[in-house]
Short mmCIF file of C-alpha atoms in Angstrom, two decimals:
data_model
loop_
_atom_site.label_atom_id
_atom_site.label_comp_id
_atom_site.label_asym_id
_atom_site.label_seq_id
_atom_site.Cartn_x
_atom_site.Cartn_y
_atom_site.Cartn_z
CA MET W 54 -48.81 -2.56 -32.76
CA THR W 55 -46.45 -0.80 -30.55
CA LEU W 56 -43.50 -2.23 -28.66
CA ALA W 57 -44.94 -1.42 -25.39
CA ALA W 58 -48.06 -3.27 -25.94
CA ASP W 59 -46.26 -6.39 -27.11
CA MET W 60 -44.14 -6.68 -24.10
CA THR W 61 -47.45 -7.17 -22.14
CA VAL W 62 -48.00 -10.56 -24.03
CA PRO W 63 -46.77 -13.26 -21.55
CA TRP W 64 -43.92 -15.78 -22.78
CA LEU W 65 -46.36 -18.58 -22.43
CA ARG W 66 -48.69 -17.04 -24.86
CA LEU W 67 -46.05 -17.29 -27.53
CA ILE W 68 -46.30 -21.08 -27.44
CA ARG W 69 -48.97 -22.32 -30.00
CA PRO W 70 -50.97 -25.55 -29.31
CA GLY W 71 -48.85 -27.69 -31.59
CA ASP W 72 -45.70 -26.33 -29.90
CA TRP W 73 -46.65 -28.08 -26.68
CA LEU W 74 -46.88 -31.32 -28.60
CA VAL W 75 -43.50 -30.78 -30.01
CA ILE W 76 -42.07 -29.91 -26.61
CA LEU W 77 -43.71 -32.90 -25.18
CA ALA W 78 -42.32 -35.20 -27.84
CA ALA W 79 -38.86 -33.67 -27.22
CA ALA W 80 -39.01 -33.91 -23.71
CA SER W 81 -39.92 -37.58 -23.72
CA ALA W 82 -37.18 -38.28 -26.23
CA VAL W 83 -34.80 -36.80 -23.74
CA GLY W 84 -36.24 -38.88 -20.87
CA VAL W 85 -36.13 -41.93 -23.01
CA SER W 86 -32.44 -41.29 -23.92
CA PHE W 87 -31.29 -40.94 -20.34
CA PRO W 88 -30.75 -44.67 -19.47
CA LEU W 89 -28.10 -44.47 -22.29
CA LEU W 90 -25.81 -42.76 -19.82
CA TRP W 91 -25.54 -45.81 -17.76
CA GLN W 92 -25.93 -48.56 -20.41
CA GLY W 93 -22.69 -48.04 -22.00
CA GLY W 94 -20.14 -50.85 -21.97
CA GLN W 95 -22.83 -53.40 -20.96
CA GLY W 96 -21.45 -56.84 -21.19
CA GLU W 97 -23.01 -59.52 -23.46
CA ARG W 98 -21.41 -62.64 -22.58
CA ALA W 99 -19.23 -64.48 -19.98
CA ILE W 100 -15.93 -66.08 -20.80
CA ILE W 101 -14.70 -68.75 -18.45
CA ARG W 102 -11.23 -69.82 -18.70
CA GLN W 103 -9.48 -72.84 -17.07
CA GLU W 104 -5.80 -73.31 -17.15
CA GLY W 105 -5.86 -70.33 -19.65
CA ARG W 106 -7.99 -72.01 -22.14
CA VAL W 107 -11.67 -71.05 -22.86
CA PHE W 108 -13.72 -73.56 -20.60
CA LEU W 109 -17.02 -72.01 -21.76
CA GLU W 110 -18.49 -68.95 -23.41
CA VAL W 111 -22.07 -68.09 -22.47
CA ALA W 112 -24.49 -65.36 -23.18
CA LEU W 113 -25.58 -63.35 -20.05
CA ASP W 114 -29.26 -63.57 -21.01
CA LYS W 115 -30.49 -66.32 -18.85
CA ALA W 116 -29.71 -67.53 -15.38
CA ARG W 117 -27.65 -70.57 -14.67
CA THR W 118 -24.83 -71.95 -12.55
CA ILE W 119 -21.79 -73.48 -14.08
CA PRO W 120 -19.38 -75.71 -12.05
CA VAL W 121 -15.80 -75.46 -13.31
CA PRO W 122 -13.37 -78.13 -12.37
CA GLY W 123 -9.86 -77.00 -11.31
CA PRO W 124 -6.83 -78.65 -9.51
CA LEU W 125 -8.16 -77.45 -6.04
CA GLY W 126 -11.77 -78.51 -6.60
CA THR W 127 -14.82 -76.90 -8.29
CA THR W 128 -15.35 -73.12 -8.81
CA VAL W 129 -19.00 -72.39 -9.27
CA ILE W 130 -19.89 -69.51 -11.77
CA GLU W 131 -23.30 -67.95 -11.55
CA ILE W 132 -24.88 -66.22 -14.33
CA ALA W 133 -27.99 -64.06 -13.86
CA ALA W 134 -29.74 -61.43 -16.28
CA GLY W 135 -26.95 -59.33 -17.63
CA ARG W 136 -24.25 -60.24 -14.94
CA ALA W 137 -22.14 -62.99 -13.76
CA ARG W 138 -20.09 -63.83 -10.60
CA VAL W 139 -18.00 -66.37 -8.98
CA ALA W 140 -20.53 -67.93 -6.44
CA SER W 141 -17.90 -70.12 -4.66
CA ASP W 142 -14.32 -71.03 -4.96
CA PRO W 143 -11.93 -73.47 -3.27
CA GLY W 144 -9.13 -71.01 -3.26
CA PRO W 145 -7.91 -69.83 0.26
CA ARG W 146 -8.31 -66.05 0.00
CA GLN W 147 -11.66 -65.79 -1.87
CA TYR W 148 -10.72 -62.63 -3.85
CA CYS W 149 -12.65 -63.58 -6.89
CA VAL W 150 -15.72 -64.50 -4.89
CA ARG W 151 -15.59 -61.16 -2.93
CA GLN W 152 -15.42 -59.29 -6.30
CA GLY W 153 -19.17 -59.99 -6.48
CA TRP W 154 -21.27 -59.32 -9.75
CA LEU W 155 -19.56 -58.35 -13.04
CA SER W 156 -21.63 -56.77 -15.62
CA ARG W 157 -19.49 -54.40 -17.73
CA ALA W 158 -17.42 -55.35 -20.71
CA GLY W 159 -13.87 -55.83 -19.82
CA GLU W 160 -14.43 -56.79 -16.23
CA ILE W 161 -12.68 -59.93 -14.98
CA ALA W 162 -12.53 -62.15 -11.81
CA ILE W 163 -9.61 -64.33 -11.48
CA CYS W 164 -9.58 -67.35 -9.02
CA ALA W 165 -5.70 -67.88 -9.45
CA PRO W 166 -5.18 -70.94 -7.00
CA ASN W 167 -7.81 -72.85 -8.97
CA ARG W 168 -6.70 -71.54 -12.23
CA VAL W 169 -10.14 -70.20 -13.37
CA SER W 170 -10.97 -66.87 -14.63
CA LEU W 171 -14.36 -65.20 -15.47
CA ALA W 172 -14.24 -62.43 -17.93
CA ILE W 173 -17.20 -60.32 -19.29
CA GLY W 174 -17.12 -59.69 -23.02
CA GLY W 175 -19.24 -57.05 -24.87
CA GLY W 176 -19.94 -55.88 -28.40
CA GLN W 177 -17.22 -53.24 -28.20
CA SER W 178 -15.25 -53.50 -25.08
CA PRO W 179 -14.09 -50.14 -23.93
CA TYR W 180 -11.05 -51.70 -21.87
CA ASP W 181 -8.96 -54.80 -22.50
CA SER W 182 -9.66 -55.68 -18.92
CA LEU W 183 -11.00 -54.28 -15.66
CA ASN W 184 -9.77 -55.36 -12.37
CA TYR W 185 -10.31 -54.43 -8.79
CA MET F 39 -6.05 1.42 -59.86
CA THR F 40 -7.25 -0.84 -62.61
CA PRO F 41 -11.21 -0.70 -62.62
CA SER F 42 -12.76 -4.01 -61.87
CA ILE F 43 -14.11 -6.03 -64.90
CA THR F 44 -16.87 -7.61 -62.96
CA GLU F 45 -19.53 -5.44 -61.78
CA LEU F 46 -21.57 -6.92 -58.86
CA GLU F 47 -25.05 -5.64 -58.58
CA VAL F 48 -26.00 -5.40 -55.00
CA GLY F 49 -29.73 -5.55 -54.37
CA ALA F 50 -31.78 -4.74 -51.35
CA ASP F 51 -32.20 -8.53 -50.62
CA ASP F 52 -28.30 -8.76 -50.73
CA VAL F 53 -27.86 -6.01 -48.19
CA ARG F 54 -30.51 -7.38 -45.91
CA ILE F 55 -29.04 -10.97 -45.91
CA ALA F 56 -25.68 -9.50 -45.24
CA ARG F 57 -26.94 -7.64 -42.23
CA LEU F 58 -28.83 -10.42 -40.85
CA ALA F 59 -25.82 -12.71 -41.29
CA ALA F 60 -23.60 -10.10 -39.55
CA ALA F 61 -26.06 -10.25 -36.58
CA ALA F 62 -25.87 -14.02 -36.65
CA VAL F 63 -22.00 -14.07 -36.75
CA GLY F 64 -22.10 -11.50 -33.72
CA LEU F 65 -24.29 -13.94 -31.75
CA SER F 66 -22.14 -16.90 -32.66
CA LEU F 67 -19.13 -15.01 -31.16
CA ILE F 68 -21.05 -14.41 -28.01
CA ASP F 69 -21.99 -18.04 -28.03
CA ALA F 70 -18.39 -19.17 -28.23
CA ALA F 71 -17.53 -16.83 -25.38
CA ILE F 72 -20.23 -18.18 -22.98
CA PRO F 73 -18.38 -20.94 -20.76
CA MET F 74 -20.25 -24.19 -20.79
CA PRO F 75 -19.73 -27.27 -18.76
CA LEU F 76 -19.25 -29.79 -21.48
CA PRO F 77 -17.86 -29.36 -24.95
CA GLY F 78 -20.67 -29.47 -27.61
CA VAL F 79 -23.31 -27.83 -25.38
CA LYS F 80 -23.96 -24.29 -26.64
CA PRO F 81 -26.96 -22.06 -26.68
CA GLY F 82 -26.88 -21.63 -30.38
CA LEU F 83 -28.02 -17.95 -30.07
CA ALA F 84 -27.39 -17.40 -33.89
CA ASN F 85 -30.21 -19.85 -34.68
CA ILE F 86 -32.61 -17.09 -33.34
CA VAL F 87 -31.57 -14.93 -36.34
CA THR F 88 -32.27 -18.09 -38.84
CA LEU F 89 -35.72 -18.55 -37.26
CA VAL F 90 -36.60 -14.80 -37.62
CA VAL F 91 -35.40 -14.90 -41.22
CA LEU F 92 -37.24 -18.03 -41.97
CA ALA F 93 -40.52 -16.61 -40.61
CA ARG F 94 -39.95 -13.24 -42.45
CA TYR F 95 -38.08 -13.95 -45.75
CA GLY F 96 -38.45 -17.83 -46.27
CA TRP F 97 -36.13 -20.79 -46.37
CA GLY F 98 -33.77 -19.51 -49.17
CA ALA F 99 -32.75 -16.40 -47.16
CA ALA F 100 -32.37 -18.50 -43.87
CA ALA F 101 -30.10 -20.91 -45.78
CA TRP F 102 -28.03 -17.90 -46.87
CA VAL F 103 -27.75 -16.47 -43.60
CA SER F 104 -27.12 -19.70 -41.87
CA GLY F 105 -24.33 -20.67 -44.36
CA LEU F 106 -22.66 -17.23 -44.22
CA ARG F 107 -22.68 -17.39 -40.44
CA VAL F 108 -21.04 -20.70 -40.37
CA VAL F 109 -18.12 -19.60 -42.78
CA ALA F 110 -17.74 -16.06 -41.33
CA GLY F 111 -18.03 -17.41 -37.75
CA GLY F 112 -15.47 -20.18 -38.51
CA LEU F 113 -13.15 -17.53 -39.87
CA LEU F 114 -13.49 -15.30 -36.89
CA LEU F 115 -13.03 -17.97 -34.30
CA GLY F 116 -10.11 -19.52 -36.08
CA GLN F 117 -12.09 -22.64 -36.73
CA PHE F 118 -12.27 -22.39 -40.60
CA LEU F 119 -11.83 -26.07 -41.98
CA ALA F 120 -10.87 -27.30 -38.63
CA PRO F 121 -13.11 -30.19 -37.14
CA GLY F 122 -15.19 -27.46 -35.17
CA PHE F 123 -16.16 -25.88 -38.49
CA PHE F 124 -17.22 -29.13 -40.08
CA LEU F 125 -19.39 -29.89 -36.91
CA SER F 126 -21.03 -26.51 -37.26
CA LEU F 127 -21.64 -27.07 -40.93
CA ALA F 128 -23.06 -30.53 -40.27
CA GLY F 129 -25.37 -29.03 -37.59
CA ALA F 130 -26.54 -26.11 -39.80
CA VAL F 131 -27.21 -28.45 -42.96
CA MET F 132 -29.42 -30.78 -40.90
CA SER F 133 -31.22 -27.88 -39.28
CA LEU F 134 -31.89 -26.26 -42.44
CA ALA F 135 -33.07 -29.53 -43.86
CA PHE F 136 -35.64 -29.88 -40.92
CA LEU F 137 -36.55 -26.36 -41.19
CA ALA F 138 -37.51 -26.92 -44.83
CA LEU F 139 -39.84 -29.60 -43.60
CA ALA F 140 -41.11 -27.43 -40.69
CA ARG F 141 -42.34 -24.89 -42.97
CA TRP F 142 -45.11 -27.37 -43.96
CA LEU F 143 -46.41 -27.42 -40.52
CA PRO F 144 -49.75 -25.51 -40.22
CA GLY F 145 -48.88 -21.92 -38.84
CA ARG F 146 -51.89 -21.62 -36.80
CA LEU F 147 -50.75 -24.73 -34.55
CA PHE F 148 -47.07 -24.73 -34.89
CA GLY F 149 -44.92 -21.55 -34.26
CA PRO F 150 -41.09 -20.75 -34.08
CA VAL F 151 -40.86 -22.85 -30.85
CA SER F 152 -41.61 -26.05 -32.86
CA TRP F 153 -39.32 -24.89 -35.72
CA SER F 154 -36.53 -24.11 -33.03
CA LEU F 155 -36.90 -27.56 -31.36
CA LEU F 156 -36.85 -29.51 -34.73
CA ALA F 157 -33.66 -27.58 -35.65
CA SER F 158 -32.02 -28.04 -32.35
CA PHE F 159 -32.46 -31.80 -32.30
CA ALA F 160 -31.52 -31.99 -36.05
CA HIS F 161 -28.46 -29.85 -35.41
CA MET F 162 -27.49 -32.33 -32.52
CA ALA F 163 -28.12 -35.43 -34.68
CA GLY F 164 -26.14 -34.07 -37.56
CA GLN F 165 -23.08 -33.13 -35.44
CA LEU F 166 -23.18 -36.31 -33.51
CA ALA F 167 -23.40 -38.48 -36.85
CA LEU F 168 -20.35 -36.52 -38.27
CA ALA F 169 -18.51 -36.97 -35.00
CA ARG F 170 -19.16 -40.64 -34.94
CA ALA F 171 -18.35 -41.22 -38.67
CA TRP F 172 -15.27 -39.00 -38.51
CA LEU F 173 -13.82 -37.63 -35.39
CA ILE F 174 -14.44 -40.34 -32.68
CA PRO F 175 -15.34 -43.72 -34.64
CA HIS F 176 -16.68 -45.45 -31.56
CA ASP F 177 -20.15 -45.81 -30.37
CA GLY F 178 -19.07 -44.24 -27.03
CA VAL F 179 -20.11 -40.90 -28.55
CA PHE F 180 -23.83 -41.91 -28.32
CA ARG F 181 -23.47 -41.85 -24.51
CA LEU F 182 -23.41 -38.14 -24.73
CA VAL F 183 -27.00 -38.09 -26.34
CA PRO F 184 -28.88 -37.44 -23.01
CA VAL F 185 -26.88 -34.55 -22.23
CA LEU F 186 -26.84 -33.04 -25.60
CA ALA F 187 -30.45 -33.76 -26.09
CA LEU F 188 -31.36 -32.01 -22.69
CA ALA F 189 -29.31 -29.02 -23.84
CA ALA F 190 -31.10 -29.01 -27.36
CA LEU F 191 -34.54 -29.17 -25.49
CA ILE F 192 -33.83 -26.24 -23.20
CA PHE F 193 -31.93 -24.01 -25.66
CA GLY F 194 -34.36 -25.01 -28.42
CA ILE F 195 -37.47 -23.84 -26.42
CA ILE F 196 -35.66 -20.54 -25.26
CA ASN F 197 -34.42 -19.78 -28.74
CA GLY F 198 -37.78 -20.29 -30.23
CA LEU F 199 -39.48 -18.13 -27.59
CA VAL F 200 -36.91 -15.28 -28.24
CA ALA F 201 -37.54 -15.53 -31.99
CA CYS F 202 -41.29 -15.31 -31.41
CA ARG F 203 -40.85 -12.30 -29.32
CA LEU F 204 -38.60 -10.63 -31.92
CA LEU F 205 -41.12 -11.26 -34.60
CA LEU F 206 -43.86 -9.77 -32.52
CA ASP F 207 -41.78 -6.79 -31.31
CA PHE F 208 -40.32 -5.83 -34.69
CA PRO F 209 -43.05 -5.78 -37.12
CA LEU F 210 -42.05 -6.47 -40.91
CA GLY F 211 -39.39 -3.99 -42.25
CA LYS F 212 -38.07 -2.64 -38.86
CA GLU F 213 -35.63 -5.39 -38.04
CA SER F 214 -32.62 -3.40 -38.83
#
């Protein structure tokens, strides 16, 4: 076997049949792991407070709407798979409604006039709170 | 000068291991000099030497070369006993454990590319486990898994192919 002769062996020929299996398994492991990049900090439950006290704490796994009474009227919280939002609020500026869906641990929507807040809690919250 | 009391017998095997470990140390210095976009992503060129040694001289020699490379590389890079050294050690120990298992794979079907991939993923897993347990005790480190795994896949295949080529191009006894 001379050096010159070996250099003619193409790179692909160096990969044996079983190697392809290992490459395939490794590549699919990489593929499967990719959603992890975006899953971090996923919220697990919604914590609804009224007048600073916990009104209700619910898991984010099933869809439901929760009316929360306040001094101005009723704030409606909507829970859907993995996320929650303030669907309607009697407050004048509607900041908490316009915030839209919350899904990451630490996110919070505050309807100050009606004294209602919706916070997302997770297994390990990366932040104390997230506000926009 | 007082003559030394202990007399070390240096055999041919010792010389060979030292020579190969020196090659591995050289490659890990080159490794450290290559700029990478993310900390923790490295080509791991020194593992090419480990793979060649494993194929030629068995697991024991590969473990020696790998261990010497980690210690000497750590000393030369100023990382000895610093966190980087322990990460490197954890990676090397896990890779060697998986290479010990990889040797049982039938050689006709599985070659150095398979070994290299097993070792690179084991290396990543070992480092992540240590980082999670000691350096960054937060599950957030696992969000790096996709990026690190992709690097392990790419460099695992490349290093395996280079090891194959070296084994082909330099038949037994000519590696020096």
